[in-house]
Amino acid sequence: MDKEYVGFAALPSQLHRKSVKKGFDFTLMVAARLSQTLTIERRGVEIEEEGIKVKLTLVDTPGFGDAVDNGDCWMPVVRFIEEQFEQYLRDESGLNRKNIQDSRVHCCLYFISPFGRGLRPLDVAFLRAVHEKVNIVPVIGKADALTPKETQILKQKIREQLEEQEINIYQFPDCDSDEDEDFKKQDAEMKESIPFAVIGSSTVVRDGATRPVRGRLYPWGAAEVENPYHCDFLNLRRMLVQTHLQDLKEVTHDLLYEGYRARCLQSLARPGARERASRSKLSRQSATEIPLPMLPLADTEKLIREKDEELRRMQEMLEKMQAQMQQSQGEQSDVL
Amino acid sequence: MAGTSKRSMSPHSSQSSSPRTSSCEMFGYVGIEAVLDQLKIKAMKTGFEFNIMVVGRSGLGKSTMVNTLFKSKVWKSSPVNKLGPLPQTLQLQSVTHTIEEKGVKLKLTVTDTPGFGDQINNDKCWDPILNYINDQYEHYLQEEVLITRQHHIPDTRVHICVYFVPPTGHCLRPLDIEFLKRLCRVVNVVPVIARADSLTLEEREAFRWQIQEDLKKNGIFVYPQKCFDEDTDDKALNDKIREKIPFAVVGADREHTVNGKCVLGRKTKWGIIEVENMAHCEFPLLRDLLIRSHMQDLKDITHNVHYENYRVHRLNESHLLTKGAGWVTLSPPSRRTTPGRCQSLRWSQEDLENGS
């Protein structure tokens, strides 16, 4: 495997060493600047640990930000994220809903260069383009390039810039008040160290008398990936896998996807329906039509006919349900 | 260092084929060699000028590198603390200091290029740099064509441009290639791998090899250029240097104690990176090249090649070549940013290599 720019390629292979609570899909996207033109690469792997299965999909974006003119270079990434939402919306609106494959991006690791003085114009432009569509976890890559003081200064600068530019990164939910002190302390420490400064390596190094560890060996010493004094890798892994994996999925579904869905349906519905900014699956005004997003790809005639059939059946079903809803309308509260 | 260098391309130093200068046997010590001392004394009185330009994206340690090279705070503020916003457009900043060592005075001018390559669209971000370099040639030319000239024309021409390549470990990016292609034609350029402490030794070698391939593929000739090697000694020395270019460098202006010694370095949790330790990085090679061994050569090539190219082009533009010397009024320079469009007049690498 090629040595990647920021060493993130080693991250997935290390993620699966920790236990997960239940089996499910998790899609992780990493955005970092690499080679010549932007491509979107998807790699899937099924990981099992102690009987728990995780279907992990890693989406890579080599070429991001490498050209001389990087105007709109984030558009393919944005389109990709929205295509996954679109696919889910279609599946959700279809008939066979038991086996929906969730390919929506649950988390985007955005690698910030350790060599800059904070976020660059390109970083800001990208983050603003995607922050309402995906959970962003900012990460400082190649953290072994920085001294501890430089790391602190850079993190502070990035936090200030994120606030200034009103970029919504993934917010860790607050601890429950009944959690024990240790957990609360750990949680606070983790929040303090955002953006995580990470070193990525899957090479095992032996630095003199120490035990073999994953790290990067230099003439002046070995930077260890899993040493909390060297970088925040352990925090990142704990967050992504142990403590917040489910929350990332929930936020993707309940907030980001629903936002997409609402925007989509509103723009397709008839003018009257637009006044209601409701998250409810049924819109009162659209009595006879269920608006669906257009299929972007060229489908065969047969598939179109099948989908038409499906639509007609759905319409009938929904009409029935609408009638029922109108009866219990008074009790229903608006859900936003 | 003596004022005239062996490597000068002026007609005086080359082996003349005139019959009047055949060597003759000497019968005793005459004292001709004392002229070297005279030159040295003169040079020390006048002092030297050296102009260096540093180019690269922000955060690659350009200012720190300059401080490390000259062991002085050339730039007052440390780059890490420069928390201000990035400049929207490329603005060149120059600072001049006089440094003295063992009676030798050096007037050092460093030109920095903050804002280079930091925007979303970096197209033509090299233009202000090219314009600056050509402007210095123009100033010198204007002084040179005056009827009453100054005894010593102040030399603000850029003698060396150090280009900082980000340590991606992969290959040169399109911006690097576009910049280097254009600049190598007008000024001496030395690329370096910046912030090399984030690359392991193997990664550095692989990166260096890839960069050398990229430079070859794109016809980019960096300093020391092969075609200027004057003799086999030069060639041997410069070949060794060319093998190692781009140097993997680290800059530091803080001192730390290592094994009882005070060294310039960067302190991390896993060790101290010593800037002047060849086992850690190649900063000493850069310092030796720029200051200890090739400083005069850089100035000579700038004067005898790059400046001459510019001069020829300008004179041709002003239609003066056929008329000969005399009263000279130069037409105002056309604002082209990449000189050398009249290919027939330009010295080219291929011509020299073919011995024409």
Tab-separated table of C-alpha atoms in Angstrom, chain B residues 56-337:
chain	number	residue	atom	x	y	z
B	56	GLY	CA	6.847	28.612	-0.123
B	57	ARG	CA	3.466	28.258	1.543
B	58	SER	CA	3.031	29.668	5.001
B	59	GLY	CA	4.112	27.537	7.911
B	60	LEU	CA	6.973	25.772	6.143
B	61	GLY	CA	9.597	27.432	8.294
B	62	LYS	CA	11.041	29.937	5.842
B	63	SER	CA	11.653	32.690	8.353
B	64	THR	CA	13.059	30.250	10.894
B	65	MET	CA	15.361	28.812	8.234
B	66	VAL	CA	16.779	32.232	7.433
B	67	ASN	CA	17.380	32.865	11.124
B	68	THR	CA	19.089	29.496	11.427
B	69	LEU	CA	21.266	30.063	8.351
B	70	PHE	CA	22.617	33.354	9.533
B	71	LYS	CA	22.434	32.611	13.235
B	72	SER	CA	20.668	35.879	13.851
B	73	LYS	CA	17.143	37.101	14.243
B	74	VAL	CA	16.837	38.319	10.707
B	75	TRP	CA	13.078	38.167	11.109
B	76	LYS	CA	12.070	39.535	14.464
B	77	SER	CA	8.985	37.412	15.125
B	78	SER	CA	8.949	33.654	15.283
B	79	PRO	CA	6.614	32.196	12.672
B	80	VAL	CA	4.628	30.121	15.132
B	81	ASN	CA	3.433	33.239	16.844
B	82	LYS	CA	2.329	34.913	13.658
B	83	LEU	CA	-1.332	34.420	14.396
B	84	GLY	CA	-2.547	37.124	12.089
B	85	PRO	CA	-4.716	36.347	9.080
B	86	LEU	CA	-3.021	35.128	5.933
B	87	PRO	CA	-2.485	37.888	3.393
B	88	GLN	CA	-5.047	37.855	0.637
B	89	THR	CA	-2.533	38.422	-2.113
B	90	LEU	CA	1.141	37.740	-2.437
B	91	GLN	CA	3.167	40.561	-0.934
B	92	LEU	CA	6.929	40.494	-0.994
B	93	GLN	CA	8.719	41.723	2.094
B	94	SER	CA	12.412	42.516	2.222
B	95	VAL	CA	14.642	43.133	5.174
B	96	THR	CA	18.319	44.097	5.079
B	97	HIS	CA	20.885	43.459	7.774
B	98	THR	CA	24.619	43.861	7.943
B	99	ILE	CA	26.295	40.894	9.537
B	100	GLU	CA	29.948	40.881	10.454
B	101	GLU	CA	32.238	37.934	11.015
B	102	LYS	CA	36.024	38.049	11.455
B	103	GLY	CA	36.237	41.455	9.879
B	104	VAL	CA	34.147	40.479	6.872
B	105	LYS	CA	30.992	42.498	6.442
B	106	LEU	CA	28.010	41.025	4.694
B	107	LYS	CA	25.034	43.111	3.656
B	108	LEU	CA	22.315	40.512	3.619
B	109	THR	CA	18.902	41.135	2.092
B	110	VAL	CA	16.197	38.543	2.604
B	111	THR	CA	12.988	38.696	0.619
B	112	ASP	CA	10.044	36.732	1.928
B	113	THR	CA	6.889	35.901	0.003
B	114	PRO	CA	3.985	35.553	2.439
B	115	GLY	CA	0.765	34.481	0.791
B	116	PHE	CA	2.373	32.317	-1.868
B	117	GLY	CA	0.259	29.269	-2.601
B	118	ASP	CA	-2.141	29.850	0.279
B	119	GLN	CA	-5.257	30.800	-1.664
B	120	ILE	CA	-7.912	28.535	-3.096
B	121	ASN	CA	-6.948	29.613	-6.593
B	122	ASN	CA	-3.204	30.036	-6.886
B	123	ASP	CA	-3.060	30.571	-10.606
B	124	LYS	CA	-0.321	33.035	-11.572
B	125	CYS	CA	0.744	33.529	-7.975
B	126	TRP	CA	4.293	33.375	-9.284
B	127	ASP	CA	3.872	36.588	-11.303
B	128	PRO	CA	4.634	39.065	-8.491
B	129	ILE	CA	7.791	37.103	-7.741
B	130	LEU	CA	8.946	37.098	-11.353
B	131	ASN	CA	8.184	40.784	-11.603
B	132	TYR	CA	10.224	41.527	-8.499
B	133	ILE	CA	13.213	39.618	-9.805
B	134	ASN	CA	13.045	41.328	-13.173
B	135	ASP	CA	12.632	44.696	-11.502
B	136	GLN	CA	15.959	44.209	-9.731
B	137	TYR	CA	17.609	43.360	-13.039
B	138	GLU	CA	16.024	46.455	-14.521
B	139	HIS	CA	17.335	48.698	-11.736
B	140	TYR	CA	20.824	47.369	-12.251
B	141	LEU	CA	20.543	47.784	-15.986
B	142	GLN	CA	19.389	51.368	-15.651
B	143	GLU	CA	22.425	52.106	-13.495
B	144	GLU	CA	24.713	50.328	-15.866
B	145	VAL	CA	23.619	52.201	-18.984
B	146	LEU	CA	24.066	55.625	-17.452
B	147	ILE	CA	26.796	57.691	-18.949
B	148	THR	CA	28.148	58.633	-15.553
B	149	ARG	CA	27.989	55.501	-13.529
B	150	GLN	CA	28.397	54.918	-9.857
B	151	HIS	CA	31.681	53.397	-8.769
B	152	HIS	CA	29.814	50.546	-7.215
B	153	ILE	CA	26.345	49.804	-8.445
B	154	PRO	CA	24.232	48.643	-5.518
B	155	ASP	CA	23.300	45.074	-6.212
B	156	THR	CA	19.745	44.204	-5.262
B	157	ARG	CA	19.460	41.329	-7.720
B	158	VAL	CA	18.285	38.071	-6.211
B	159	HIS	CA	21.265	35.715	-6.077
B	160	ILE	CA	19.418	32.668	-4.863
B	161	CYS	CA	15.803	31.673	-4.504
B	162	VAL	CA	15.219	28.919	-1.969
B	163	TYR	CA	11.984	27.085	-2.734
B	164	PHE	CA	10.373	25.255	0.176
B	165	VAL	CA	8.622	22.045	-0.855
B	166	PRO	CA	6.031	20.779	1.644
B	167	PRO	CA	6.969	17.371	3.076
B	168	THR	CA	4.125	15.393	1.563
B	169	GLY	CA	6.440	12.492	0.843
B	170	HIS	CA	4.769	11.981	-2.537
B	171	CYS	CA	5.841	14.142	-5.453
B	172	LEU	CA	5.953	17.743	-6.579
B	173	ARG	CA	2.520	19.323	-6.839
B	174	PRO	CA	1.348	21.214	-9.911
B	175	LEU	CA	2.008	24.529	-8.182
B	176	ASP	CA	5.594	23.548	-7.362
B	177	ILE	CA	6.236	22.526	-10.958
B	178	GLU	CA	4.681	25.652	-12.467
B	179	PHE	CA	6.703	27.888	-10.189
B	180	LEU	CA	10.012	26.098	-10.593
B	181	LYS	CA	9.671	25.880	-14.371
B	182	ARG	CA	9.317	29.620	-14.676
B	183	LEU	CA	11.786	30.704	-12.079
B	184	CYS	CA	14.684	28.504	-13.059
B	185	ARG	CA	14.901	30.482	-16.263
B	186	VAL	CA	15.552	33.794	-14.533
B	187	VAL	CA	17.217	33.105	-11.213
B	188	ASN	CA	19.236	30.459	-9.355
B	189	VAL	CA	16.766	28.209	-7.586
B	190	VAL	CA	17.476	25.674	-4.870
B	191	PRO	CA	14.517	23.544	-3.779
B	192	VAL	CA	14.536	22.140	-0.253
B	193	ILE	CA	12.273	19.681	1.522
B	194	ALA	CA	10.900	21.836	4.316
B	195	ARG	CA	9.995	20.639	7.827
B	196	ALA	CA	11.776	17.386	7.071
B	197	ASP	CA	11.463	16.290	10.685
B	198	SER	CA	8.063	14.860	9.801
B	199	LEU	CA	9.610	12.348	7.380
B	200	THR	CA	11.567	9.250	8.320
B	201	LEU	CA	14.919	8.724	6.620
B	202	GLU	CA	13.463	6.227	4.161
B	203	GLU	CA	10.598	8.541	3.303
B	204	ARG	CA	13.052	11.354	2.657
B	205	GLU	CA	15.087	9.290	0.225
B	206	ALA	CA	12.008	8.176	-1.668
B	207	PHE	CA	10.690	11.727	-1.792
B	208	ARG	CA	14.026	13.111	-2.924
B	209	TRP	CA	14.245	10.558	-5.702
B	210	GLN	CA	10.706	11.351	-6.841
B	211	ILE	CA	11.392	15.080	-6.853
B	212	GLN	CA	14.547	14.579	-8.907
B	213	GLU	CA	12.494	12.586	-11.414
B	214	ASP	CA	9.818	15.290	-11.511
B	215	LEU	CA	12.430	17.982	-12.090
B	216	LYS	CA	14.017	15.985	-14.908
B	217	LYS	CA	10.693	15.230	-16.503
B	218	ASN	CA	9.724	18.892	-16.559
B	219	GLY	CA	13.064	20.207	-17.754
B	220	ILE	CA	13.742	22.157	-14.560
B	221	PHE	CA	17.406	22.933	-13.931
B	222	VAL	CA	18.090	23.939	-10.379
B	223	TYR	CA	21.311	25.285	-8.921
B	224	PRO	CA	24.078	24.123	-9.337
B	225	GLN	CA	23.291	23.840	-13.028
B	226	LYS	CA	25.303	21.177	-14.854
B	227	CYS	CA	26.096	23.411	-17.784
B	228	PHE	CA	28.058	25.856	-15.645
B	229	ASP	CA	30.542	23.368	-14.270
B	230	GLU	CA	33.794	24.832	-15.472
B	231	ASP	CA	36.167	21.956	-14.995
B	232	THR	CA	36.257	18.424	-13.725
B	233	ASP	CA	36.870	19.516	-10.137
B	234	ASP	CA	33.797	21.681	-10.243
B	235	LYS	CA	31.827	18.904	-11.799
B	236	ALA	CA	32.882	16.389	-9.155
B	237	LEU	CA	32.007	18.746	-6.333
B	238	ASN	CA	28.721	19.789	-7.859
B	239	ASP	CA	27.714	16.264	-8.815
B	240	LYS	CA	27.913	15.335	-5.145
B	241	ILE	CA	25.657	18.264	-4.325
B	242	ARG	CA	23.243	17.503	-7.147
B	243	GLU	CA	22.789	13.962	-5.854
B	244	LYS	CA	21.483	15.333	-2.587
B	245	ILE	CA	19.214	18.038	-3.925
B	246	PRO	CA	16.617	18.728	-2.645
B	247	PHE	CA	18.135	18.841	0.845
B	248	ALA	CA	15.824	17.709	3.627
B	249	VAL	CA	16.065	20.595	6.084
B	250	VAL	CA	14.846	21.560	9.486
B	251	GLY	CA	15.140	25.046	10.928
B	252	ALA	CA	15.307	26.062	14.561
B	253	ASP	CA	16.258	29.176	16.419
B	254	ARG	CA	15.952	27.812	19.946
B	255	GLU	CA	18.780	26.244	21.851
B	256	HIS	CA	18.625	23.084	23.875
B	257	THR	CA	21.161	21.119	25.846
B	258	VAL	CA	22.072	17.712	24.469
B	259	ASN	CA	24.802	15.701	26.195
B	260	GLY	CA	26.121	18.828	27.816
B	261	LYS	CA	26.334	20.696	24.538
B	262	CYS	CA	24.216	23.639	23.529
B	263	VAL	CA	22.566	22.960	20.187
B	264	LEU	CA	19.993	24.562	17.939
B	265	GLY	CA	17.015	22.276	17.741
B	266	ARG	CA	13.392	21.330	18.192
B	267	LYS	CA	12.284	19.532	21.314
B	268	THR	CA	9.521	16.946	21.046
B	269	LYS	CA	8.281	14.363	23.510
B	270	TRP	CA	10.248	11.653	21.792
B	271	GLY	CA	13.567	13.397	21.286
B	272	ILE	CA	15.412	16.545	20.316
B	273	ILE	CA	15.996	17.227	16.647
B	274	GLU	CA	19.417	18.784	16.228
B	275	VAL	CA	19.488	21.062	13.252
B	276	GLU	CA	23.241	20.949	12.704
B	277	ASN	CA	23.526	17.201	13.096
B	278	MET	CA	23.869	15.506	9.715
B	279	ALA	CA	22.327	12.354	11.126
B	280	HIS	CA	19.137	14.306	11.792
B	281	CYS	CA	18.779	16.565	8.775
B	282	GLU	CA	20.653	18.149	5.905
B	283	PHE	CA	20.640	21.729	7.054
B	284	PRO	CA	24.468	21.833	7.163
B	285	LEU	CA	24.536	21.021	3.437
B	286	LEU	CA	22.272	23.959	2.674
B	287	ARG	CA	24.284	26.288	4.846
B	288	ASP	CA	27.545	25.170	3.296
B	289	LEU	CA	26.173	25.547	-0.201
B	290	LEU	CA	24.689	28.975	0.295
B	291	ILE	CA	27.333	30.490	2.502
B	292	ARG	CA	30.533	28.587	2.880
B	293	SER	CA	31.283	27.283	-0.571
B	294	HIS	CA	29.072	28.684	-3.291
B	295	MET	CA	28.064	32.169	-2.275
B	296	GLN	CA	30.411	33.826	-4.735
B	297	ASP	CA	29.463	31.389	-7.448
B	298	LEU	CA	25.805	32.223	-6.966
B	299	LYS	CA	26.578	35.890	-7.434
B	300	ASP	CA	28.705	35.205	-10.486
B	301	ILE	CA	26.050	33.148	-12.212
B	302	THR	CA	23.422	35.734	-11.405
B	303	HIS	CA	25.593	38.457	-12.912
B	304	ASN	CA	27.078	36.606	-15.860
B	305	VAL	CA	24.134	34.525	-16.940
B	306	HIS	CA	20.736	35.551	-15.621
B	307	TYR	CA	21.406	39.256	-15.665
B	308	GLU	CA	23.058	39.071	-19.073
B	309	ASN	CA	20.066	37.212	-20.461
B	310	TYR	CA	17.823	39.922	-19.167
B	311	ARG	CA	20.084	42.640	-20.533
B	312	VAL	CA	20.278	41.109	-23.972
B	313	HIS	CA	16.548	40.731	-24.092
B	314	ARG	CA	15.974	44.321	-23.051
B	315	LEU	CA	18.499	45.755	-25.435
B	316	ASN	CA	17.009	43.738	-28.229
B	317	GLU	CA	13.601	45.005	-27.302
B	318	SER	CA	14.906	48.541	-27.517
B	319	HIS	CA	16.491	47.763	-30.893
B	320	LEU	CA	19.907	48.778	-29.680
B	321	LEU	CA	22.037	45.789	-30.508
B	322	THR	CA	22.815	46.753	-34.078
B	323	LYS	CA	23.491	50.415	-33.260
B	324	GLY	CA	26.232	49.644	-30.764
B	325	ALA	CA	27.205	51.532	-27.619
B	326	GLY	CA	26.725	55.241	-27.087
B	327	TRP	CA	23.822	57.218	-25.817
B	328	VAL	CA	21.359	54.758	-24.596
B	329	THR	CA	17.704	55.367	-23.996
B	330	LEU	CA	15.934	52.182	-23.170
B	331	SER	CA	12.359	51.823	-24.162
B	332	PRO	CA	10.186	51.157	-21.129
B	333	PRO	CA	10.105	47.457	-20.366
B	334	SER	CA	7.082	45.622	-21.675
B	335	ARG	CA	5.330	44.096	-18.706
B	336	ARG	CA	5.977	40.540	-19.577
B	337	THR	CA	6.584	38.285	-16.685
